[in-house]
Coordinates of C-alpha atoms in Angstrom, one line a residue:
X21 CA 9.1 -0.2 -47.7
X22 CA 7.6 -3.1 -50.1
X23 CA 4.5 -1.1 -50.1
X24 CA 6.0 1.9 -50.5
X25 CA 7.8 0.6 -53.4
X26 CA 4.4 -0.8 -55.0
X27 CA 2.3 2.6 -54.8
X28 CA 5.5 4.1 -56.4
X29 CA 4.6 1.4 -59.3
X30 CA 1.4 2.6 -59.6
X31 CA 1.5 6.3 -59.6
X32 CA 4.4 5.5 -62.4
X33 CA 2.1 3.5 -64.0
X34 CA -0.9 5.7 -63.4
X35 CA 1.0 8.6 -64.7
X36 CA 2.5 6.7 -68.3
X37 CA -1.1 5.6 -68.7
X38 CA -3.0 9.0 -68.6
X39 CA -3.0 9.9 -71.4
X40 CA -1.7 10.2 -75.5
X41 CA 1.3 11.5 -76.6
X42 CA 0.1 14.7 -77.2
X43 CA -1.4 15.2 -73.3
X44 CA 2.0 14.3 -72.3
X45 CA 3.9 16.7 -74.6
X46 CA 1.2 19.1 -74.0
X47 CA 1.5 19.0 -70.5
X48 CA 3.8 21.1 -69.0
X49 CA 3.0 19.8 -65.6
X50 CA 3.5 16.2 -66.3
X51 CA 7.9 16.3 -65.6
X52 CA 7.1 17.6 -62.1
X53 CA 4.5 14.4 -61.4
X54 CA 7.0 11.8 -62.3
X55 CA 9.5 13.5 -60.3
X56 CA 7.1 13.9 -56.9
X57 CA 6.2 10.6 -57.9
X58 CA 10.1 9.0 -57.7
X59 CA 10.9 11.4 -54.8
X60 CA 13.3 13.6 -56.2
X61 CA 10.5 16.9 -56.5
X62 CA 11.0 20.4 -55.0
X63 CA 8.7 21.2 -52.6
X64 CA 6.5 23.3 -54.1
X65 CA 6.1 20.8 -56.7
X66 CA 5.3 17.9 -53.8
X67 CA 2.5 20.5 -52.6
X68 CA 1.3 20.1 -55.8
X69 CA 1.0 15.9 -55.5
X70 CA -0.6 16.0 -52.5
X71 CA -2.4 12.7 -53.4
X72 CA 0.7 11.1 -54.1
X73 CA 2.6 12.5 -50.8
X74 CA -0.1 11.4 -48.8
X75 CA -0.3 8.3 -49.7
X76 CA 3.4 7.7 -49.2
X77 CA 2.9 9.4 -45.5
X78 CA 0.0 6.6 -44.8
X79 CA 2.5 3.6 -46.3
X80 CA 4.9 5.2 -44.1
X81 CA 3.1 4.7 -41.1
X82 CA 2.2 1.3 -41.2
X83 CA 5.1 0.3 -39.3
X84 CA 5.5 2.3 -36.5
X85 CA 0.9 1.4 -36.6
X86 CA 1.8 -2.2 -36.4
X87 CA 4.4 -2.0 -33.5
X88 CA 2.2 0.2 -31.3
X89 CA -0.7 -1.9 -31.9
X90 CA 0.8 -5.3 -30.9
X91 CA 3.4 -3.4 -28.3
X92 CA 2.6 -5.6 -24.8
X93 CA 1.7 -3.4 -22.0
X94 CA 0.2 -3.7 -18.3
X95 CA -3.1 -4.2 -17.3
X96 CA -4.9 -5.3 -14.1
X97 CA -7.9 -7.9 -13.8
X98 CA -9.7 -8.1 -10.6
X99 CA -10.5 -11.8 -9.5
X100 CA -13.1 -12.4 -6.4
X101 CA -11.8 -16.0 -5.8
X102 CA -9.5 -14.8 -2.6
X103 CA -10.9 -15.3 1.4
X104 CA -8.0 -15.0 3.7
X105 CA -8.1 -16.1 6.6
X106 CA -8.5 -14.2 10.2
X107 CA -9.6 -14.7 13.7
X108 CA -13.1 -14.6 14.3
X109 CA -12.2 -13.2 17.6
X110 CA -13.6 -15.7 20.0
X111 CA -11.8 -17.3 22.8
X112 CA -9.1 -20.3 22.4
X113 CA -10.8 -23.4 22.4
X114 CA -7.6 -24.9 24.7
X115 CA -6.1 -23.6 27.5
X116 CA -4.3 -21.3 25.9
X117 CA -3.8 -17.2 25.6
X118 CA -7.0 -16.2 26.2
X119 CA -9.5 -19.2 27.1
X120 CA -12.5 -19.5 29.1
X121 CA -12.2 -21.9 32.3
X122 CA -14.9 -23.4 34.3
X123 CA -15.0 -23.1 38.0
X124 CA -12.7 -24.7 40.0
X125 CA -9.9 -25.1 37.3
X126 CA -6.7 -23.6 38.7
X127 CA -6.1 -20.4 37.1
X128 CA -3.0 -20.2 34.7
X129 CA 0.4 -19.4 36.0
X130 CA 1.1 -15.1 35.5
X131 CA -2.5 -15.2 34.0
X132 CA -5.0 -12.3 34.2
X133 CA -8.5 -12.8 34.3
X134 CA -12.4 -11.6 34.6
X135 CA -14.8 -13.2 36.2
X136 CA -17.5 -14.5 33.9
X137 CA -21.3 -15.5 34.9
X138 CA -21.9 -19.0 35.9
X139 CA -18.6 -19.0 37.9
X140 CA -16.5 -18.7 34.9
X141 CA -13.5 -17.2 34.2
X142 CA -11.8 -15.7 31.1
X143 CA -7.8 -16.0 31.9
X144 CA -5.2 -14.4 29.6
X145 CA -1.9 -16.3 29.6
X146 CA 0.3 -13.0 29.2
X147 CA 3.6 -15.1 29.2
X148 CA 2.5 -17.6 27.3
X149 CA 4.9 -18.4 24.0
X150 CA 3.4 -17.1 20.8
X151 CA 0.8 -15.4 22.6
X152 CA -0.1 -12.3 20.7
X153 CA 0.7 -10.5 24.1
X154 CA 4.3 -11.8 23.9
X155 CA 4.4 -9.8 20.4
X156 CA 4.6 -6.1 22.3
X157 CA 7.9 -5.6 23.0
X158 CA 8.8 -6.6 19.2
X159 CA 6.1 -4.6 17.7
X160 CA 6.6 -1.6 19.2
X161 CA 9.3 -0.6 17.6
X162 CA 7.7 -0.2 14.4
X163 CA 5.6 2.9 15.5
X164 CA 6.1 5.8 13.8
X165 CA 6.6 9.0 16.1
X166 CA 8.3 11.4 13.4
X167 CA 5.2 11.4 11.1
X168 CA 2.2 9.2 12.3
X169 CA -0.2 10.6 9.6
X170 CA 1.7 8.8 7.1
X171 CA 1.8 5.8 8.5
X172 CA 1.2 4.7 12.1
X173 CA 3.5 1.8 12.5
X174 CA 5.4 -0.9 10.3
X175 CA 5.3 -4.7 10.7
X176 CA 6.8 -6.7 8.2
X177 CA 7.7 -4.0 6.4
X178 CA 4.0 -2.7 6.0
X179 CA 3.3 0.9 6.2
X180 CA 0.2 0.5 8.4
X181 CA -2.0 3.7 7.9
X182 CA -3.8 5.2 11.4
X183 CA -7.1 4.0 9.6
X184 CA -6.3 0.3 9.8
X185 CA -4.5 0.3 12.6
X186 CA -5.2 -3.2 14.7
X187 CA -6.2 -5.4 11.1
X188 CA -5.2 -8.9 11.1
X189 CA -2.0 -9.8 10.4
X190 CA -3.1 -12.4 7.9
X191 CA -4.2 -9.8 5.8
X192 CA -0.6 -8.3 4.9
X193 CA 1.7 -11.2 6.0
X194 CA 2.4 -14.6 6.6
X195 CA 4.1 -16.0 9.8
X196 CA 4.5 -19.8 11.3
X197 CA 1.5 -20.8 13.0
X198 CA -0.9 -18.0 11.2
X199 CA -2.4 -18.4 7.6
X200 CA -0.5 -19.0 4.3
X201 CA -3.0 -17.8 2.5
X202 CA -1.7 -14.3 1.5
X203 CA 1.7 -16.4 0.2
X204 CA -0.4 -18.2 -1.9
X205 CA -2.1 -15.8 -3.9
X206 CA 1.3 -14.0 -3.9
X207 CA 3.0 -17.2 -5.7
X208 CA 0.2 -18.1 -7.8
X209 CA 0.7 -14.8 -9.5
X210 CA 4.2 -14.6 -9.7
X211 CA 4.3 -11.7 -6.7
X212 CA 2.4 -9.6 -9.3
X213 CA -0.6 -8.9 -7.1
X214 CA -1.3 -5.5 -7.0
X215 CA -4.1 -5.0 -3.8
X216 CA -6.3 -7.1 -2.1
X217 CA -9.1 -5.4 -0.1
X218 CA -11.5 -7.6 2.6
X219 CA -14.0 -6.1 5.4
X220 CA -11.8 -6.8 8.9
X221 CA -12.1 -5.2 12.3
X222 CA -9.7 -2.3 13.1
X223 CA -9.5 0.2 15.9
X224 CA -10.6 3.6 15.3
X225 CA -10.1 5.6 18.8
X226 CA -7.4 4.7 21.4
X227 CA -8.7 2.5 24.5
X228 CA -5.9 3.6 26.5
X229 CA -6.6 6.8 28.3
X230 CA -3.5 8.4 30.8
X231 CA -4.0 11.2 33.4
X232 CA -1.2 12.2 36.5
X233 CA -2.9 10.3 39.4
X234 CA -2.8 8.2 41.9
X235 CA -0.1 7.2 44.6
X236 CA 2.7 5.5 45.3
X237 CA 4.6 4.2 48.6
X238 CA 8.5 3.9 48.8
X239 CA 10.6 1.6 50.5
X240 CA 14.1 0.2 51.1
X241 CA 14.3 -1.7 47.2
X242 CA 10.4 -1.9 47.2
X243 CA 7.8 0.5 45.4
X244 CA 4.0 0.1 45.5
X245 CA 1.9 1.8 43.0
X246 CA -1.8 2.5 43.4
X247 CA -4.2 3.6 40.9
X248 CA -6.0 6.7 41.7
X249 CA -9.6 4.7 42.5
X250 CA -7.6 2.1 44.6
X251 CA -8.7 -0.5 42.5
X252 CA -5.0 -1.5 41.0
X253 CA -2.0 -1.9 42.9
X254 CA 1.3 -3.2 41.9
X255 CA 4.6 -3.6 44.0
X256 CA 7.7 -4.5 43.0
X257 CA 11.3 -5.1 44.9
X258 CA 13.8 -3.8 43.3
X259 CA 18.4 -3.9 43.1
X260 CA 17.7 -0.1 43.1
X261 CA 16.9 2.5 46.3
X262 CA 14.1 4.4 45.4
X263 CA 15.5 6.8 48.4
X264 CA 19.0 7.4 46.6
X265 CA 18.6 6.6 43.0
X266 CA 16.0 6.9 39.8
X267 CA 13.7 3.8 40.5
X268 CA 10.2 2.7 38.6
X269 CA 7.3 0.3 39.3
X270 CA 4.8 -0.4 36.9
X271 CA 1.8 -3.5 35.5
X272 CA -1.6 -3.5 35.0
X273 CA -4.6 -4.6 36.3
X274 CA -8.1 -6.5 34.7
X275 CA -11.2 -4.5 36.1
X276 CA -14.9 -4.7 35.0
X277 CA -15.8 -6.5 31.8
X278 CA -13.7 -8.5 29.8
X279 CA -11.3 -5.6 27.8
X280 CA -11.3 -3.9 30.6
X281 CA -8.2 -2.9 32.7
X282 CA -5.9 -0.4 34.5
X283 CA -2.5 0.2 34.2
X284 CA -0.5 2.0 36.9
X285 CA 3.3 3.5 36.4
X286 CA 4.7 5.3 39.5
X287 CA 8.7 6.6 39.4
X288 CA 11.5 8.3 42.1
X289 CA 14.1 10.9 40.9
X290 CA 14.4 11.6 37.3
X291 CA 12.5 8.3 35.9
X292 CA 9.7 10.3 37.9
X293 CA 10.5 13.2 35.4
X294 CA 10.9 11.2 32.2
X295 CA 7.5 9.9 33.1
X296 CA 5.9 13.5 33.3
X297 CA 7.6 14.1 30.0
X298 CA 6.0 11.1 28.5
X299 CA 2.5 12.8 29.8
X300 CA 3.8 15.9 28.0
X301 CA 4.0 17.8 31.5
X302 CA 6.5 19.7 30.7
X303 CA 6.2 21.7 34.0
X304 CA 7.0 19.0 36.1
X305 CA 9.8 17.5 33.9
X306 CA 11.5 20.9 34.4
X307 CA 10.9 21.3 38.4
X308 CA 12.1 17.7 39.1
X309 CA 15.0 17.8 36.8
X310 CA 16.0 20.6 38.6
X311 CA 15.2 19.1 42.2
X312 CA 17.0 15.7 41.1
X313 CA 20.4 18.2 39.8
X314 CA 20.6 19.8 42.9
X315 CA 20.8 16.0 45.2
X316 CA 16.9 16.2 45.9
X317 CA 15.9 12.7 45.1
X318 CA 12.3 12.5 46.7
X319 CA 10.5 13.6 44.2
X320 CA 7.4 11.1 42.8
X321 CA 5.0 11.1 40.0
X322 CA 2.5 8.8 39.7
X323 CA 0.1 8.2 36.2
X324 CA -3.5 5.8 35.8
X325 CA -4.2 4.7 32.7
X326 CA -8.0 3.1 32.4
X327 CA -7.8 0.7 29.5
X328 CA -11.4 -0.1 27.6
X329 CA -11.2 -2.3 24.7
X330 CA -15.4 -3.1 24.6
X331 CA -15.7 -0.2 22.2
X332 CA -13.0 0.6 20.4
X333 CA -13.3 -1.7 17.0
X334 CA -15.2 -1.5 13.7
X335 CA -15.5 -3.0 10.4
X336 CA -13.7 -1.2 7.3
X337 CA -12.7 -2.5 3.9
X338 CA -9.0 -2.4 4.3
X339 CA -6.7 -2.4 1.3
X340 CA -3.4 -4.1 1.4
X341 CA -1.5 -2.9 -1.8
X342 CA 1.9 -3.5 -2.9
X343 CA 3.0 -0.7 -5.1
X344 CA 1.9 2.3 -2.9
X345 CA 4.4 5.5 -3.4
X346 CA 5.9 6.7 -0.5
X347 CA 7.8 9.7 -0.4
X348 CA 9.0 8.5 -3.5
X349 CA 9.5 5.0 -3.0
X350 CA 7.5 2.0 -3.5
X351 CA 6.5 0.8 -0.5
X352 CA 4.1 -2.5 0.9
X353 CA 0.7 -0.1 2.6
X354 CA -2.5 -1.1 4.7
X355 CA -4.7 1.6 4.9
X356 CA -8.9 2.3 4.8
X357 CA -9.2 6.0 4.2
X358 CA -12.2 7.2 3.0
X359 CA -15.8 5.9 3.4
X360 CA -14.6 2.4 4.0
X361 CA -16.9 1.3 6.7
X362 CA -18.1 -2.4 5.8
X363 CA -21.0 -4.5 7.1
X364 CA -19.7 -7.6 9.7
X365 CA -18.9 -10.5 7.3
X366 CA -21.2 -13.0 7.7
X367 CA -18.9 -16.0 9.5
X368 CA -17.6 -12.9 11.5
X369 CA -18.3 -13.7 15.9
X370 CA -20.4 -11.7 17.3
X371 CA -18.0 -12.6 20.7
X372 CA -14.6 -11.2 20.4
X373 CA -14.3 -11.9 24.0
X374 CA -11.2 -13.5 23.4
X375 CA -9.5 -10.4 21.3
X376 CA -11.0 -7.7 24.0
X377 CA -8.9 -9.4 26.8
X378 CA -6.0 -9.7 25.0
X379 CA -6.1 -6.0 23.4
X380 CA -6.5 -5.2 27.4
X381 CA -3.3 -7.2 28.6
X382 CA -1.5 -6.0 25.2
X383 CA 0.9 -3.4 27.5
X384 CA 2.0 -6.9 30.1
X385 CA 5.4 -7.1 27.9
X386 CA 6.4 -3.6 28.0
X387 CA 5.4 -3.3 31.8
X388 CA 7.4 -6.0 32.7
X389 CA 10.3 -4.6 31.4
X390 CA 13.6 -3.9 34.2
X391 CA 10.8 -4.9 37.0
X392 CA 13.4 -6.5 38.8
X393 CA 16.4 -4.0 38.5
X394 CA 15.2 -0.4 38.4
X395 CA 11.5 -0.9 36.8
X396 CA 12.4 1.7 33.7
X397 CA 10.4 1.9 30.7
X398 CA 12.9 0.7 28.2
X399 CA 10.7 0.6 24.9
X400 CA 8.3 2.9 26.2
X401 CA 10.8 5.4 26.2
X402 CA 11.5 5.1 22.8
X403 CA 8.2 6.3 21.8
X404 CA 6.5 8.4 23.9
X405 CA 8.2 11.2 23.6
X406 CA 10.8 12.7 20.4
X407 CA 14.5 11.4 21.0
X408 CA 17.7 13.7 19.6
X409 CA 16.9 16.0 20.8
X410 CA 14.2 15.5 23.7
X411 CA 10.6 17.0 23.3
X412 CA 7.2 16.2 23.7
X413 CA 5.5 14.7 21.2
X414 CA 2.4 16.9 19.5
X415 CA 1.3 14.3 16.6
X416 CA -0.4 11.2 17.2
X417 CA -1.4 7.9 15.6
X418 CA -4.8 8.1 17.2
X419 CA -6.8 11.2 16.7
X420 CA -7.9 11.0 20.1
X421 CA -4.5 10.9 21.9
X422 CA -3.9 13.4 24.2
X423 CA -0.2 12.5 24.7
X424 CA 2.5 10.5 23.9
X425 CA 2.6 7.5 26.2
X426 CA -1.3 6.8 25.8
X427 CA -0.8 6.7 21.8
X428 CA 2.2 4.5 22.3
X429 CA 0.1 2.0 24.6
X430 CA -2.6 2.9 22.3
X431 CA -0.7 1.8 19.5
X432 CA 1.4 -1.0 20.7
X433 CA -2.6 -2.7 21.9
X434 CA -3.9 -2.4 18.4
X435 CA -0.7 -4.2 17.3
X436 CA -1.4 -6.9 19.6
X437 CA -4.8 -7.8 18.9
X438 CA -3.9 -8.1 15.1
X439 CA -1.4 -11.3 16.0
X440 CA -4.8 -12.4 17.3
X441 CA -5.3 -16.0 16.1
X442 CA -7.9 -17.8 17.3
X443 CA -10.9 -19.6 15.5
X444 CA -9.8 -18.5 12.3
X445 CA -12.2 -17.9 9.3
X446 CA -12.7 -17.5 5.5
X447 CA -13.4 -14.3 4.6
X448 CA -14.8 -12.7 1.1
X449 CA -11.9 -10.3 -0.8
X450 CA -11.2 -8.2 -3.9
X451 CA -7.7 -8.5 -5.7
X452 CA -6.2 -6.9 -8.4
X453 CA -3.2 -8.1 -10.0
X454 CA -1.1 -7.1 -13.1
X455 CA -0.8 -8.6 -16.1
X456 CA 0.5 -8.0 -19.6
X457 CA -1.6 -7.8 -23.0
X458 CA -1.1 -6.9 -26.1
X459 CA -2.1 -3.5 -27.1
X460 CA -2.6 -0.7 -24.9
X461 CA -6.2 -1.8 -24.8
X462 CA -7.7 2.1 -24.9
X463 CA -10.3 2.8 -27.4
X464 CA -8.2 5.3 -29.1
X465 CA -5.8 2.1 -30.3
X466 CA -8.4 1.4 -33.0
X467 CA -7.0 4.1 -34.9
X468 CA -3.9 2.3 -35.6
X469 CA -5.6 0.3 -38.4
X470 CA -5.8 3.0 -40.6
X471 CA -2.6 3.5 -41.8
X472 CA -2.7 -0.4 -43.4
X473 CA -6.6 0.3 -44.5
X474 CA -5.9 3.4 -46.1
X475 CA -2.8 2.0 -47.8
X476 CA -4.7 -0.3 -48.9
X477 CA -7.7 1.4 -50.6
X478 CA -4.9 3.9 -52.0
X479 CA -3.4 0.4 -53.8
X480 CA -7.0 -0.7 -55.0
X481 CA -8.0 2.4 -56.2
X482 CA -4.8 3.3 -58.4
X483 CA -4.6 -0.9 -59.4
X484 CA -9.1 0.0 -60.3
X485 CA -8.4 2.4 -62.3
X486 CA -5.0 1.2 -64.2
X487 CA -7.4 -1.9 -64.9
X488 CA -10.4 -0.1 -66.4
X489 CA -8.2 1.9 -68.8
X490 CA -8.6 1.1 -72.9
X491 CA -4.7 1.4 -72.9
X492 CA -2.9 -1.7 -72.3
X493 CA -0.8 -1.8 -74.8
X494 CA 0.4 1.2 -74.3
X495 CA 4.0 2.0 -74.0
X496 CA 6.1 4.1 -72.6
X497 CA 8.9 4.2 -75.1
X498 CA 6.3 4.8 -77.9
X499 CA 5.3 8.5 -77.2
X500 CA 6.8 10.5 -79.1
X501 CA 7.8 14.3 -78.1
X502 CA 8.7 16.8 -81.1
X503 CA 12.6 16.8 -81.2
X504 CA 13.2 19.9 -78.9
X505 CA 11.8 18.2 -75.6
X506 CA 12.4 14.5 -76.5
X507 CA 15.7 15.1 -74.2
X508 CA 13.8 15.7 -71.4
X509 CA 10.4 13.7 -71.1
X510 CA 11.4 11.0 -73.3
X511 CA 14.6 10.2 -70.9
X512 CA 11.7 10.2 -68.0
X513 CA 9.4 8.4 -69.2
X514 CA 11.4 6.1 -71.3
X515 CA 12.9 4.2 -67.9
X516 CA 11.8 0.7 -67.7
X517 CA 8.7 1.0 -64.7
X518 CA 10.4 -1.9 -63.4
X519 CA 13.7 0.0 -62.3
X520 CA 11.3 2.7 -60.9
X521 CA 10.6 1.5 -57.9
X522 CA 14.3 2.1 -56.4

C-alpha cells in the first residue's frame, strides 16, 4: 500500500509538472489522466494509462511476491553418514543358536546338526530362547495370502515387498538384543527420515520345495512319517487314534550340507485332506472329504519337502522408506524392485554358514506345533490355503511357488533368517530425510523479485524525470484555465498533492 500510495505521488506529480498552462487547458486528455491516475477512471480511459495501470498491478504484487518467496516448504537432503548394523552371517561365536562344536562336545539338547570336516559339527539350537528359529510361529502371521504382490509379509508393521523378502531386521526395526542404530537416526532427525537404502542379502527364490510323497505307518496313538528317499523319519505319540479320529505327525530333518534339510508332514482322516488342500490337490481334498463323511477314516496322505538354503540369497540395495502410499495410506515399506542388485559389501562374510542352518531349521516352531495332542498344523493352516471361504491359494510371495504350503514355509524361512544376529557389522547407507527451507527452492522462484525491482525502477524513473524538469516552482494552483473550464480542471488540479495519495 505505502508504495502504492508513493507512485500515486508521482504520477500526480508527473502529470501537474508536464507541462504550461496552456498544454493543460489545451489538452483535452489531461482530466482523464488525473482521474486513472487517483483511480476513479472508466475503463476505457484506464486502457488508455496503461503505464500507470501497470505500474500499480506490479506495486500490487509485491506482497503476495514477498510471502511466496519467503513461504517455508519441504525439502529432502541426503546424508551418507548412516551404517546400520547386520549379521555378517557367520556362526555364533558361543554355544549358542547356530555354533560350530569341536569333536567330542556333547551335542545341544533338541539341536540339529551337520557334520563338518575335521570332525566338526555345526548344531542349531531350535529351542533355544531368542533364537531366530523361536521367531516362526510369531512371524508367520504377518504373511500376506490375500495379495502377496503388494506386499509379502508385515513385521513391525513393515510392508515387506516379495523383492526384500529375508533383509535384516536391523534395517527396518529395532528390538532388545539387535541394533539401535535405525532408532538413532530416527531421533536424531526428529522421526523425519524419509528412506534409508543399504546393499543386504535377501532371498530371491523359495528353498522350500513340496511334492505328495513318501509314507507313513499308523499305530495305536503313534504315527511315523518317512520321507519319500528314506532319509527322514519322524514319529510321534499322540492323545489322538489315528485309527478313529483326524491325527498328524510332522518335523524336519538336516541332510547334506549345512542349509540343507527335509521336512516330512504325514496326516489320517480329514487333517490328511486339509493337507492335500494345502498342496492345492484339490482332487484328493474332495475324495477323502467324502471318504471321511461317510465313517471311512483310513485314508493317508503323506508330503516331502527338500529344503536348500546354499543358493537361495543375493545382494540388493534395499530401501526402507517411511512415507510409502498404500492403497491410500501411508504406510512403513521394504522393498528392492528394479535393477537393485548390489556388489557384497566389503566387511560382508563370505561364510553364512551360520544363517544357512538356521534358514534350514526356520519351519522347527511351526512343526512342533500340537505334536503331542493331535500333530495339526495350527499356523500353517492359516496360510496355506484362503480361509472364509476355503480355496486354494493361486498367488504367491515367491515367484517360484508352486503352492501354498511351500510359499508359507518359504516365507516364514526368509523371516527367520532376517532375526539373524550374529557377528554383526557396519554397513555403508543412503538416507534421505525432510526438512524445511525457506522458499520453494525451484528455479522458477527467481521470478518473484520482479514485482519489488520493477516497482522500483517505475519509482526512479518517474522521481528521474520529476528531478530533471526546469519547473520547480511550479504550481498547481497557479495555472490558469479560461473561465468556462476553470470548474472543472482547476478543481482537479488545484487539490493539495499531499491529500492525493488517499
Amino acid at each position: 500500500m505505502f508504495i502504492t500510495s508513493q507512485l500515486c505521488l508521482l504520477w500526480l506529480h508527473e502529470l501537474a509538472s508536464k507541462g504550461s498552462s496552456e498544454e493543460v487547458c489545451d489538452n483535452a486528455g489531461l482530466d482523464s489522466k488525473w482521474r486513472v491516475v487517483l483511480g476513479v477512471g472508466s475503463l476505457s480511459e484506464r486502457l488508455k494509462s496503461l503505464r500507470v495501470q501497470l505500474s500499480y498491478l506490479v506495486a500490487g504484487l509485491i506482497t503476495a511476491a514477498i510471502v511466496a518467496s519467503v513461504t517455508p516448504s519441504i525439502s529432502t537432503q541426503k546424508l551418507h553418514n548412516y551404517t546400520p548394523q547386520v549379521s555378517s552371517g557367520t556362526p555364533y561365536p558361543l554355544d549358542f543358536c547356530a555354533s560350530i562344536f569341536s569333536s567330542g562336545q556333547p551335542p545341544i539338547l533338541g539341536g540339529y546338526y551337520w557334520d563338518l570336516p575335521g570332525g566338526k559339527r555345526m548344531y542349531v539350537n531350535a529351542p533355544g530362547g531368542g533364537c531366530p528359529t523361536r521367531w516362526a510361529v510369531r512371524l508367520a502371521y504377518g504373511i500376506n495370502t490375500a495379495s502377496p504382490a503388494e506386499f509379502a509379509y508385515t513385521d513391525s508393521e513393515v510392508h515387506v515387498h516379495a523383492s526384500a523378502m529375508g533383509a535384516p531386521v536391523t534395517i527396518y526395526s529395532w528390538r532388545p538384543g539387535y541394533s539401535s542404530r535405525l532408532r538413532d537416526l530416527m531421533r536424531a532427525y526428529n522421526f523425519e527420515v524419509i528412506n534409508t537404502t543399504q546393499c543386504v542379502p535377501v532371498i530371491r527364490s523359495n528353498p522350500i520345495s513340496c511334492h505328495a510323497s513318501g509314507s507313513l505307518r499308523v499305530g495305536a496313538n503313534n504315527l511315523t512319517a518317512i520321507s519319500d528317499d528314506g532319509l527322514c523319519t519322524i514319529s510321534a505319540q499322540l492323545l489322538a487314534n489315528p485309527y478313529t479320529t483326524n491325527t498328524m505327525v510332522k518335523g524336519l530333518c538336516t541332510t547334506g550340507n549345512v542349509g540343507q534339510s527335509k521336512i516330512i508332514l504325514g496326516a489320517t482322516a480329514m487333517y490328511a485332506a486339509w493337507l492335500a488342500f494345502s498342496m492345492g490337490d484339490q482332487d484328493n481334498f474332495d475324495a477323502i472329504s467324502t471318504a471321511v463323511e461317510n465313517g471311512n477314516y483310513s485314508s493317508r496322505y503323506v508330503v516331502t519337502c527338500d529344503v536348500d538354503a546354499t543358493n537361495v540369497y543375493t545382494f540388493r540395495n534395499v530401501t526402507f522408506s517411511t512415507r510409502t502410499n498404500l492403497n491410500g495410506n501411508t504406510a512403513l515399506r521394504l522393498s528392492a524392485e528394479g535393477d537393485s542388485d548390489c556388489e557384497r559389501p566389503m566387511h560382508y562374510s563370505t561364510d553364512t554358514s551360520g544363517l544357512l542352518a538356521e534358514v534350514a531349521i526356520s519351519s522347527w516352531q511351526l512343526m512342533s506345533e500340537n505334536s503331542a495332542m493331535d500333530g495339526w498344523f495350527d499356523t500353517v493352516a492359516n496360510f496355506a490355503w484362503n480361509n472364509g471361504p476355503h480355496s486354494i491359494r493361486t498367488s504367491f510371495a515367491f515367484s517360484n511357488s508352486r503352492n501354498g504350503l511351500e510359499d508359507v514355509l518359504g516365507v516364514t524361512a526368509a523371516m527367520v533368517g532376517a532375526y539373524m544376529n550374529s557377528s554383526t557389522i557396519a554397513i555403508p547407507a543412503t538416507v534421505v530425510v525432510a526438512n524445511m527451507r525457506v522458499g520453494s527452492g525451484y528455479r522458477y522462484a527467481v521470478v518473484f523479485v520482479l514485482p519489488p525491482v520493477l516497482a522500483a525502477i517505475a519509482i526512479g524513473a518517474l522521481t528521474w524525470r520529476l528531478l530533471r524538469r526546469n519547473d520547480r516552482h511550479f504550481s498547481p494552483n497557479s495555472i490558469k484555465c479560461p473561465r468556462h473550464i476553470r470548474s472543472t480542471t482547476h478543481t482537479v488540479i488545484g487539490q493539495d498533492l499531499g491529500e492525493a495519495k488517499y
